[in-house]
Amino acid sequence: MAFDPNRPFDAVFADYKTHVNPSMADLLRFMGFESVEHHALGARVYDAEGVEYIDCLGGFGVMSLGHCSPPVIAAVRDQLERMAMGTRVLFPGAQAALARRIAEVTPGDLQYSFFVNSGAEAVEGALKLARFATRRTAIVAALEGFHGKTLGALSASGRAVYKAPFEPLVPGFVHVPFGDVDALDAAVDSSTAAVILEPIQGEGGVIVPPDGYLAAARAACDRAGALLILDEVQTGFGRTGRMFACEHEGVCPDVMTLGKALGGGVMPIGAFTARPHLWTMFAENPLLHSSTFGGNPLACVAGIAAIDTTVEQGLPERAATLGAHAKASLQRVADAHPDVIAAVRGRGLMLGVSFTDPDIGGLVIAGLAQRRVLAAYTLNNPSVVRFQPPLVIEEELLDEVIRRLEDSVVQTKEMLAGLEE
Ligand code: PLP
């Protein structure tokens, strides 16, 4: 029986609860997301009844080009009608072209790319490359950092709640406070294969490190002969107001991990890209690392179209301008409600509103759902409501989101005051 996108909510809820994730089903319902997603365009999402939502979450950073970006859809459709999956023996033209395009838009001499299907797989590959290239095993990472949930990526991540149930994880990982140069310097030594950092921590609660931190990380790696891996899975492709967040500090990594927006919001794809002298693992054995679906032509043409569209539409610049505007508006909301909002943080359109308590953040998200705005908290810091709309969002829509956010904050405060009485 063909899939019916118009099945009623109760039927979808029952299937999801019985066959996918019972607790998530209850959580989504509790947060007020009682609709089935149906179609979407740009920053607007519609449920099966045609109700419109504004997407302020952007698929956790995937939707930089918005939903169903026409140039990406056109590229994927064209490829789909010619050849959906590659042969794996004839030369993959789309993969070669995407690797060249990534070398063109990334900073420094990053040159070779390996394609995978997710951010976590990109991190796995980068960690393996670091071990191989340095013949060392220790990795320094940041507390509250997030790099994915496969075993290696989880070992690099810095929040105990996601790690403890699966221990022992991969050995050799040391975690230091993010933004603390002295702690990083003390942790990096001649046993360190790599330092892995997000240039701005996303799931940690949208944390921008102090100026000079990435440069200090670069220097510490150079001193110790370790590699600097920058995880730009969430920050990459314009999100923070530059093509890559490391460009704010003029720092070039040895290895960069990519994902999310690389697929243009249409295809899943991840990649790790590295400087040429580090690609030795494939010189020794071209199949030392491999992936059945990695580099498939549908994902690669989406990646090429995504990069081209990001450059042609000036989306990093747009993120910088709209982001500054949104941040100032959010700060005005924060200034009006200092009893519940502790801070507004971030760069470009990677913003976070930090509430004084995770429960307040949760109630505000539920209030936004009632007002038809899709929002969520950051995974490693539930007090922070993320603000990551598509970079193509119209300015008026962005202003509307902030108005609805303030309404939701006011409603939450009234509710809390009612409970206290
Ligand atoms: N790295 C960073 C910085 C991320 O934000 C994420 C996901 O949020 C990942 C890696 C993992 O990506 P994925 O969920 O595609 O495996």
Tab-separated table of C-alpha atoms and ligand atoms in Angstrom:
chain	number	residue	atom	x	y	z
A	1	MET	CA	0.000	0.000	0.000
A	2	ALA	CA	1.449	3.362	-1.004
A	3	PHE	CA	2.266	5.862	1.755
A	4	ASP	CA	-0.586	8.272	2.380
A	5	PRO	CA	0.721	11.712	3.469
A	6	ASN	CA	-2.815	12.695	4.550
A	7	ARG	CA	-3.355	10.090	7.278
A	8	PRO	CA	-5.014	11.672	10.319
A	9	PHE	CA	-2.887	12.693	13.312
A	10	ASP	CA	-4.229	9.958	15.616
A	11	ALA	CA	-3.236	7.182	13.190
A	12	VAL	CA	0.250	8.617	12.662
A	13	PHE	CA	0.693	9.163	16.410
A	14	ALA	CA	-0.316	5.556	17.117
A	15	ASP	CA	2.133	4.154	14.539
A	16	TYR	CA	4.934	6.394	15.753
A	17	LYS	CA	4.280	5.532	19.370
A	18	THR	CA	3.981	1.808	18.736
A	19	HIS	CA	6.792	1.383	16.221
A	20	VAL	CA	9.258	4.291	16.467
A	21	ASN	CA	9.776	5.949	19.858
A	22	PRO	CA	7.040	5.911	22.516
A	23	SER	CA	8.687	8.499	24.793
A	24	MET	CA	9.386	10.895	21.930
A	25	ALA	CA	5.760	10.552	20.817
A	26	ASP	CA	4.586	11.613	24.275
A	27	LEU	CA	7.182	14.391	24.540
A	28	LEU	CA	6.249	15.949	21.184
A	29	ARG	CA	2.580	15.801	22.083
A	30	PHE	CA	3.282	17.313	25.512
A	31	MET	CA	5.216	20.169	23.851
A	32	GLY	CA	2.155	20.873	21.731
A	33	PHE	CA	3.375	19.531	18.382
A	34	GLU	CA	0.146	17.673	17.602
A	35	SER	CA	0.269	17.806	13.808
A	36	VAL	CA	1.712	15.777	10.972
A	37	GLU	CA	4.231	17.521	8.721
A	38	HIS	CA	3.051	17.557	5.147
A	39	HIS	CA	4.798	20.049	2.857
A	40	ALA	CA	7.121	23.028	3.149
A	41	LEU	CA	8.740	25.865	1.248
A	42	GLY	CA	11.410	28.265	2.444
A	43	ALA	CA	10.808	29.045	6.126
A	44	ARG	CA	7.172	27.897	6.039
A	45	VAL	CA	6.002	24.396	6.943
A	46	TYR	CA	2.433	23.118	6.549
A	47	ASP	CA	0.667	20.272	8.308
A	48	ALA	CA	-1.790	17.876	6.698
A	49	GLU	CA	-4.669	20.307	7.371
A	50	GLY	CA	-2.814	23.153	5.666
A	51	VAL	CA	-1.976	24.978	8.912
A	52	GLU	CA	1.163	27.104	8.432
A	53	TYR	CA	4.122	27.065	10.829
A	54	ILE	CA	7.226	29.273	10.769
A	55	ASP	CA	10.359	27.165	10.991
A	56	CYS	CA	12.703	28.710	13.527
A	57	LEU	CA	14.595	25.459	14.055
A	58	GLY	CA	15.636	24.770	10.487
A	59	GLY	CA	16.036	21.027	10.999
A	60	PHE	CA	18.789	21.609	13.623
A	61	GLY	CA	20.745	23.679	11.119
A	62	VAL	CA	20.020	21.681	7.954
A	63	MET	CA	17.691	24.220	6.336
A	64	SER	CA	20.025	27.104	5.531
A	65	LEU	CA	18.485	27.310	2.047
A	66	GLY	CA	15.001	26.788	3.405
A	67	HIS	CA	12.759	23.828	2.683
A	68	CYS	CA	12.602	22.547	-0.892
A	69	SER	CA	15.122	25.022	-2.280
A	70	PRO	CA	14.197	25.169	-5.992
A	71	PRO	CA	17.767	24.970	-7.401
A	72	VAL	CA	18.598	22.002	-5.171
A	73	ILE	CA	15.339	20.204	-5.994
A	74	ALA	CA	15.992	20.795	-9.714
A	75	ALA	CA	19.528	19.379	-9.508
A	76	VAL	CA	18.405	16.309	-7.563
A	77	ARG	CA	15.412	15.703	-9.833
A	78	ASP	CA	17.613	15.886	-12.925
A	79	GLN	CA	20.104	13.407	-11.422
A	80	LEU	CA	17.299	11.131	-10.180
A	81	GLU	CA	15.870	10.795	-13.644
A	82	ARG	CA	19.277	9.901	-15.125
A	83	MET	CA	20.875	7.727	-12.426
A	84	ALA	CA	20.013	7.583	-8.742
A	85	MET	CA	22.926	5.629	-7.291
A	86	GLY	CA	26.462	5.243	-8.635
A	87	THR	CA	28.187	2.104	-9.941
A	88	ARG	CA	31.153	2.475	-7.548
A	89	VAL	CA	33.548	1.531	-10.338
A	90	LEU	CA	32.942	4.045	-13.124
A	91	PHE	CA	34.195	7.512	-12.151
A	92	PRO	CA	31.681	9.461	-10.012
A	93	GLY	CA	31.504	12.838	-11.750
A	94	ALA	CA	29.263	14.530	-9.174
A	95	GLN	CA	31.484	13.416	-6.298
A	96	ALA	CA	34.633	14.736	-7.976
A	97	ALA	CA	32.926	18.048	-8.759
A	98	LEU	CA	31.627	18.463	-5.206
A	99	ALA	CA	35.071	17.723	-3.733
A	100	ARG	CA	36.565	20.410	-6.001
A	101	ARG	CA	33.818	22.857	-5.030
A	102	ILE	CA	34.452	22.228	-1.312
A	103	ALA	CA	38.183	22.857	-1.841
A	104	GLU	CA	37.261	26.143	-3.555
A	105	VAL	CA	35.022	27.481	-0.778
A	106	THR	CA	36.860	26.239	2.330
A	107	PRO	CA	39.745	28.265	3.780
A	108	GLY	CA	43.448	27.435	3.538
A	109	ASP	CA	44.688	24.426	1.611
A	110	LEU	CA	41.938	21.956	2.496
A	111	GLN	CA	41.909	19.874	-0.658
A	112	TYR	CA	40.667	16.285	-0.382
A	113	SER	CA	37.177	15.263	0.719
A	114	PHE	CA	35.590	11.979	1.760
A	115	PHE	CA	31.811	11.817	1.642
A	116	VAL	CA	29.510	10.155	4.144
A	117	ASN	CA	25.848	10.395	5.077
A	118	SER	CA	25.789	12.310	8.361
A	119	GLY	CA	27.738	14.614	10.643
A	120	ALA	CA	28.661	11.849	13.070
A	121	GLU	CA	30.181	9.771	10.266
A	122	ALA	CA	32.184	12.810	9.161
A	123	VAL	CA	33.589	13.061	12.694
A	124	GLU	CA	34.379	9.318	12.761
A	125	GLY	CA	36.375	9.677	9.553
A	126	ALA	CA	38.225	12.760	10.812
A	127	LEU	CA	39.215	10.966	14.036
A	128	LYS	CA	40.493	7.942	12.099
A	129	LEU	CA	42.431	10.205	9.760
A	130	ALA	CA	44.043	11.962	12.749
A	131	ARG	CA	45.095	8.654	14.299
A	132	PHE	CA	46.516	7.418	11.019
A	133	ALA	CA	48.329	10.622	10.044
A	134	THR	CA	49.948	11.187	13.462
A	135	ARG	CA	50.265	7.581	14.667
A	136	ARG	CA	48.977	8.896	18.001
A	137	THR	CA	45.702	8.149	19.760
A	138	ALA	CA	44.912	10.923	22.264
A	139	ILE	CA	42.196	13.407	21.319
A	140	VAL	CA	41.444	16.640	23.164
A	141	ALA	CA	37.827	17.830	22.959
A	142	ALA	CA	35.615	20.339	24.742
A	143	LEU	CA	33.161	19.881	27.586
A	144	GLU	CA	29.573	20.347	26.383
A	145	GLY	CA	30.767	19.924	22.800
A	146	PHE	CA	28.580	17.908	20.446
A	147	HIS	CA	29.926	15.823	17.585
A	148	GLY	CA	27.275	13.138	17.083
A	149	LYS	CA	26.190	9.916	18.740
A	150	THR	CA	28.128	7.086	17.080
A	151	LEU	CA	30.732	5.620	19.453
A	152	GLY	CA	33.737	7.674	18.276
A	153	ALA	CA	31.809	10.915	17.852
A	154	LEU	CA	30.110	10.339	21.213
A	155	SER	CA	33.530	9.879	22.822
A	156	ALA	CA	34.458	13.325	21.500
A	157	SER	CA	31.178	14.852	22.691
A	158	GLY	CA	31.179	16.434	26.121
A	159	ARG	CA	27.929	15.705	27.929
A	160	ALA	CA	27.736	12.797	30.364
A	161	VAL	CA	24.007	12.134	30.030
A	162	TYR	CA	24.411	10.834	26.469
A	163	LYS	CA	27.666	8.986	27.196
A	164	ALA	CA	27.389	7.289	30.590
A	165	PRO	CA	24.921	4.530	29.536
A	166	PHE	CA	27.287	3.375	26.782
A	167	GLU	CA	30.609	3.334	28.566
A	168	PRO	CA	33.317	2.264	28.078
A	169	LEU	CA	33.615	4.495	25.021
A	170	VAL	CA	36.679	4.898	22.819
A	171	PRO	CA	39.757	5.444	25.048
A	172	GLY	CA	42.121	8.414	24.807
A	173	PHE	CA	39.665	11.341	24.915
A	174	VAL	CA	40.365	14.243	27.271
A	175	HIS	CA	37.817	17.039	27.748
A	176	VAL	CA	38.630	20.629	28.646
A	177	PRO	CA	36.353	23.632	29.301
A	178	PHE	CA	35.465	25.339	26.008
A	179	GLY	CA	37.057	28.758	25.607
A	180	ASP	CA	39.774	28.208	28.248
A	181	VAL	CA	43.157	28.617	26.508
A	182	ASP	CA	45.225	27.572	29.530
A	183	ALA	CA	43.284	24.335	29.962
A	184	LEU	CA	43.720	23.551	26.282
A	185	ASP	CA	47.437	24.317	26.364
A	186	ALA	CA	47.875	22.064	29.377
A	187	ALA	CA	45.998	19.187	27.741
A	188	VAL	CA	47.760	19.170	24.351
A	189	ASP	CA	51.105	17.384	24.304
A	190	SER	CA	53.244	15.060	22.200
A	191	SER	CA	50.715	12.226	22.618
A	192	THR	CA	47.863	14.278	21.133
A	193	ALA	CA	46.659	13.170	17.707
A	194	ALA	CA	44.133	15.982	17.385
A	195	VAL	CA	42.146	18.694	19.054
A	196	ILE	CA	38.512	18.627	17.929
A	197	LEU	CA	36.347	21.698	18.491
A	198	GLU	CA	33.241	23.358	17.174
A	199	PRO	CA	34.152	26.952	16.257
A	200	ILE	CA	30.908	27.938	17.990
A	201	GLN	CA	29.339	25.284	20.205
A	202	GLY	CA	25.840	24.589	18.907
A	203	GLU	CA	24.252	21.935	21.101
A	204	GLY	CA	26.239	23.185	24.102
A	205	GLY	CA	23.919	26.203	24.102
A	206	VAL	CA	25.236	28.413	21.265
A	207	ILE	CA	28.522	29.356	22.918
A	208	VAL	CA	30.850	31.726	21.058
A	209	PRO	CA	34.404	31.299	22.396
A	210	PRO	CA	36.468	34.343	23.383
A	211	ASP	CA	38.353	36.063	20.558
A	212	GLY	CA	41.668	34.353	19.925
A	213	TYR	CA	40.574	30.928	21.234
A	214	LEU	CA	40.686	29.161	17.878
A	215	ALA	CA	44.019	30.804	17.069
A	216	ALA	CA	45.350	29.564	20.411
A	217	ALA	CA	44.070	26.065	19.600
A	218	ARG	CA	45.842	26.275	16.242
A	219	ALA	CA	49.082	27.310	17.981
A	220	ALA	CA	48.810	24.550	20.586
A	221	CYS	CA	48.368	21.952	17.846
A	222	ASP	CA	51.301	23.311	15.866
A	223	ARG	CA	53.528	23.236	18.947
A	224	ALA	CA	52.645	19.611	19.703
A	225	GLY	CA	52.490	18.283	16.138
A	226	ALA	CA	48.773	17.534	16.597
A	227	LEU	CA	45.998	18.141	14.067
A	228	LEU	CA	43.284	20.736	14.512
A	229	ILE	CA	39.887	19.318	13.537
A	230	LEU	CA	37.179	21.962	13.329
A	231	ASP	CA	33.674	20.545	13.328
A	232	GLU	CA	31.670	22.860	11.054
A	233	VAL	CA	28.765	20.415	10.694
A	234	GLN	CA	26.396	22.969	12.212
A	235	THR	CA	28.262	26.243	11.644
A	236	GLY	CA	29.277	25.657	8.029
A	237	PHE	CA	27.893	27.128	4.810
A	238	GLY	CA	26.951	30.606	5.921
A	239	ARG	CA	25.057	29.968	9.138
A	240	THR	CA	27.207	32.253	11.333
A	241	GLY	CA	27.623	35.102	8.834
A	242	ARG	CA	30.753	33.753	7.148
A	243	MET	CA	30.964	30.764	4.835
A	244	PHE	CA	32.703	28.901	7.700
A	245	ALA	CA	32.755	30.034	11.317
A	246	CYS	CA	36.550	29.599	11.605
A	247	GLU	CA	36.879	32.469	9.131
A	248	HIS	CA	35.728	34.912	11.822
A	249	GLU	CA	39.104	34.242	13.433
A	250	GLY	CA	41.123	33.633	10.289
A	251	VAL	CA	42.035	30.143	11.504
A	252	CYS	CA	42.442	27.199	9.099
A	253	PRO	CA	42.050	23.692	10.448
A	254	ASP	CA	43.918	20.603	9.231
A	255	VAL	CA	40.649	18.738	8.931
A	256	MET	CA	37.126	20.120	8.706
A	257	THR	CA	33.931	18.137	9.191
A	258	LEU	CA	30.806	19.084	7.265
A	259	GLY	CA	27.179	17.985	7.150
A	260	LYS	CA	23.684	19.387	7.658
A	261	ALA	CA	23.345	22.357	5.241
A	262	LEU	CA	25.740	20.738	2.756
A	263	GLY	CA	22.777	18.729	1.454
A	264	GLY	CA	20.806	21.898	0.712
A	265	GLY	CA	17.965	20.704	2.932
A	266	VAL	CA	17.148	18.046	0.356
A	267	MET	CA	19.656	15.186	0.739
A	268	PRO	CA	21.558	13.773	3.719
A	269	ILE	CA	25.315	14.164	3.266
A	270	GLY	CA	28.393	14.659	5.405
A	271	ALA	CA	32.072	15.029	4.582
A	272	PHE	CA	35.499	15.406	6.089
A	273	THR	CA	37.962	17.456	4.157
A	274	ALA	CA	41.697	17.705	4.844
A	275	ARG	CA	44.977	19.275	3.816
A	276	PRO	CA	46.793	17.291	1.107
A	277	HIS	CA	49.724	15.936	3.148
A	278	LEU	CA	47.272	14.304	5.580
A	279	TRP	CA	45.493	12.133	3.018
A	280	THR	CA	48.055	9.343	3.588
A	281	MET	CA	45.479	6.857	4.836
A	282	PHE	CA	44.149	6.535	1.314
A	283	ALA	CA	47.639	6.468	-0.260
A	284	GLU	CA	48.400	3.308	1.673
A	285	ASN	CA	45.084	1.655	0.854
A	286	PRO	CA	42.352	3.483	-1.093
A	287	LEU	CA	39.712	1.408	0.696
A	288	LEU	CA	41.032	1.862	4.222
A	289	HIS	CA	37.912	3.888	4.951
A	290	SER	CA	34.739	3.468	2.868
A	291	SER	CA	30.968	3.930	2.812
A	292	THR	CA	28.398	2.267	0.566
A	293	PHE	CA	26.170	5.308	0.199
A	294	GLY	CA	28.789	7.996	0.864
A	295	GLY	CA	29.334	10.174	-2.205
A	296	ASN	CA	26.214	8.978	-3.990
A	297	PRO	CA	25.278	11.169	-6.964
A	298	LEU	CA	21.957	12.415	-5.553
A	299	ALA	CA	23.642	13.751	-2.417
A	300	CYS	CA	26.584	15.181	-4.345
A	301	VAL	CA	24.509	17.127	-6.873
A	302	ALA	CA	22.498	18.492	-3.945
A	303	GLY	CA	25.796	19.568	-2.349
A	304	ILE	CA	26.997	21.323	-5.491
A	305	ALA	CA	23.663	23.141	-5.911
A	306	ALA	CA	23.663	24.050	-2.209
A	307	ILE	CA	27.136	25.590	-2.357
A	308	ASP	CA	26.406	27.421	-5.617
A	309	THR	CA	23.130	28.817	-4.249
A	310	THR	CA	24.776	29.859	-0.971
A	311	VAL	CA	27.451	31.777	-2.895
A	312	GLU	CA	25.165	33.225	-5.611
A	313	GLN	CA	22.550	34.435	-3.129
A	314	GLY	CA	25.166	35.861	-0.755
A	315	LEU	CA	23.680	33.868	2.138
A	316	PRO	CA	26.610	34.265	4.560
A	317	GLU	CA	26.271	38.047	4.214
A	318	ARG	CA	22.502	37.773	4.581
A	319	ALA	CA	22.963	35.690	7.741
A	320	ALA	CA	25.300	38.361	9.134
A	321	THR	CA	22.854	41.220	8.462
A	322	LEU	CA	19.624	39.460	9.440
A	323	GLY	CA	21.384	37.835	12.373
A	324	ALA	CA	22.538	41.181	13.778
A	325	HIS	CA	18.987	42.507	13.418
A	326	ALA	CA	17.466	39.407	15.069
A	327	LYS	CA	20.009	39.413	17.876
A	328	ALA	CA	19.277	43.071	18.677
A	329	SER	CA	15.511	42.356	18.716
A	330	LEU	CA	15.991	39.285	20.912
A	331	GLN	CA	18.179	41.327	23.239
A	332	ARG	CA	15.325	43.866	23.588
A	333	VAL	CA	13.022	40.999	24.597
A	334	ALA	CA	15.661	39.758	27.050
A	335	ASP	CA	16.072	43.249	28.535
A	336	ALA	CA	12.303	43.455	29.059
A	337	HIS	CA	12.220	40.043	30.799
A	338	PRO	CA	15.448	39.686	32.790
A	339	ASP	CA	13.624	37.543	35.362
A	340	VAL	CA	13.358	34.642	32.871
A	341	ILE	CA	15.929	35.352	30.117
A	342	ALA	CA	19.557	35.160	31.206
A	343	ALA	CA	21.278	35.912	27.893
A	344	VAL	CA	21.038	36.091	24.118
A	345	ARG	CA	24.055	34.624	22.343
A	346	GLY	CA	25.399	33.671	18.959
A	347	ARG	CA	26.549	34.888	15.608
A	348	GLY	CA	24.756	35.316	12.303
A	349	LEU	CA	21.581	33.235	12.305
A	350	MET	CA	22.951	30.793	14.874
A	351	LEU	CA	21.398	32.378	17.934
A	352	GLY	CA	20.325	31.068	21.309
A	353	VAL	CA	18.092	32.502	24.014
A	354	SER	CA	19.223	31.248	27.398
A	355	PHE	CA	16.435	30.996	29.973
A	356	THR	CA	17.034	31.043	33.693
A	357	ASP	CA	15.623	27.522	33.975
A	358	PRO	CA	15.167	24.655	31.465
A	359	ASP	CA	11.491	24.292	32.457
A	360	ILE	CA	10.849	27.922	31.491
A	361	GLY	CA	12.535	27.298	28.130
A	362	GLY	CA	10.298	24.240	27.663
A	363	LEU	CA	7.151	26.234	28.412
A	364	VAL	CA	8.233	28.957	25.971
A	365	ILE	CA	8.764	26.323	23.265
A	366	ALA	CA	5.265	24.950	23.964
A	367	GLY	CA	3.900	28.513	23.739
A	368	LEU	CA	5.663	28.958	20.411
A	369	ALA	CA	4.112	25.712	19.148
A	370	GLN	CA	0.652	27.111	20.065
A	371	ARG	CA	1.614	30.208	18.041
A	372	ARG	CA	2.746	28.028	15.157
A	373	VAL	CA	6.445	28.577	15.425
A	374	LEU	CA	8.684	25.491	15.371
A	375	ALA	CA	11.465	25.719	17.961
A	376	ALA	CA	13.592	23.433	20.149
A	377	TYR	CA	16.276	23.570	22.813
A	378	THR	CA	19.958	22.787	22.343
A	379	LEU	CA	20.761	19.118	23.059
A	380	ASN	CA	23.515	19.637	25.629
A	381	ASN	CA	21.854	22.613	27.286
A	382	PRO	CA	18.055	22.444	27.652
A	383	SER	CA	17.867	26.014	29.074
A	384	VAL	CA	18.713	27.412	25.651
A	385	VAL	CA	16.086	27.810	22.951
A	386	ARG	CA	17.821	27.810	19.596
A	387	PHE	CA	17.045	30.321	16.948
A	388	GLN	CA	18.255	28.885	13.643
A	389	PRO	CA	15.797	29.785	10.883
A	390	PRO	CA	16.588	29.305	7.198
A	391	LEU	CA	19.046	31.953	5.980
A	392	VAL	CA	16.517	32.806	3.268
A	393	ILE	CA	13.779	33.724	5.765
A	394	GLU	CA	12.013	37.002	4.965
A	395	GLU	CA	12.829	39.797	7.430
A	396	GLU	CA	9.116	40.325	8.261
A	397	LEU	CA	8.739	36.649	9.092
A	398	LEU	CA	11.769	36.832	11.363
A	399	ASP	CA	10.246	39.839	13.148
A	400	GLU	CA	6.982	37.912	13.477
A	401	VAL	CA	8.833	35.006	15.141
A	402	ILE	CA	10.332	37.383	17.679
A	403	ARG	CA	6.903	38.938	18.401
A	404	ARG	CA	5.458	35.467	18.970
A	405	LEU	CA	8.433	34.564	21.149
A	406	GLU	CA	7.783	37.572	23.367
A	407	ASP	CA	4.060	36.672	23.559
A	408	SER	CA	5.064	33.189	24.629
A	409	VAL	CA	7.474	34.541	27.262
A	410	VAL	CA	4.712	36.775	28.676
A	411	GLN	CA	2.244	33.866	28.727
A	412	THR	CA	4.811	31.647	30.473
A	413	LYS	CA	5.429	34.279	33.143
A	414	GLU	CA	1.692	34.691	33.732
A	415	MET	CA	1.342	30.933	34.048
A	416	LEU	CA	4.208	30.735	36.561
A	417	ALA	CA	2.782	33.675	38.540
A	418	GLY	CA	-0.598	31.869	38.628
A	419	LEU	CA	1.082	28.749	40.044
A	420	GLU	CA	2.763	30.773	42.797
A	421	GLU	CA	-0.521	32.361	43.954
B	1	PLP	N1	28.785	17.855	14.788
B	1	PLP	C1	28.058	18.918	15.144
B	1	PLP	C2	28.751	20.213	15.463
B	1	PLP	C3	26.668	18.839	15.234
B	1	PLP	O1	25.943	19.902	15.612
B	1	PLP	C4	26.053	17.594	14.932
B	1	PLP	C5	24.583	17.461	15.033
B	1	PLP	O2	23.880	18.262	15.598
B	1	PLP	C6	26.846	16.510	14.564
B	1	PLP	C7	28.210	16.673	14.488
B	1	PLP	C8	26.233	15.181	14.258
B	1	PLP	O3	25.571	15.231	13.047
B	1	PLP	P1	24.499	14.097	12.665
B	1	PLP	O4	23.343	14.262	13.584
B	1	PLP	O5	24.180	14.380	11.233
B	1	PLP	O6	25.188	12.789	12.842
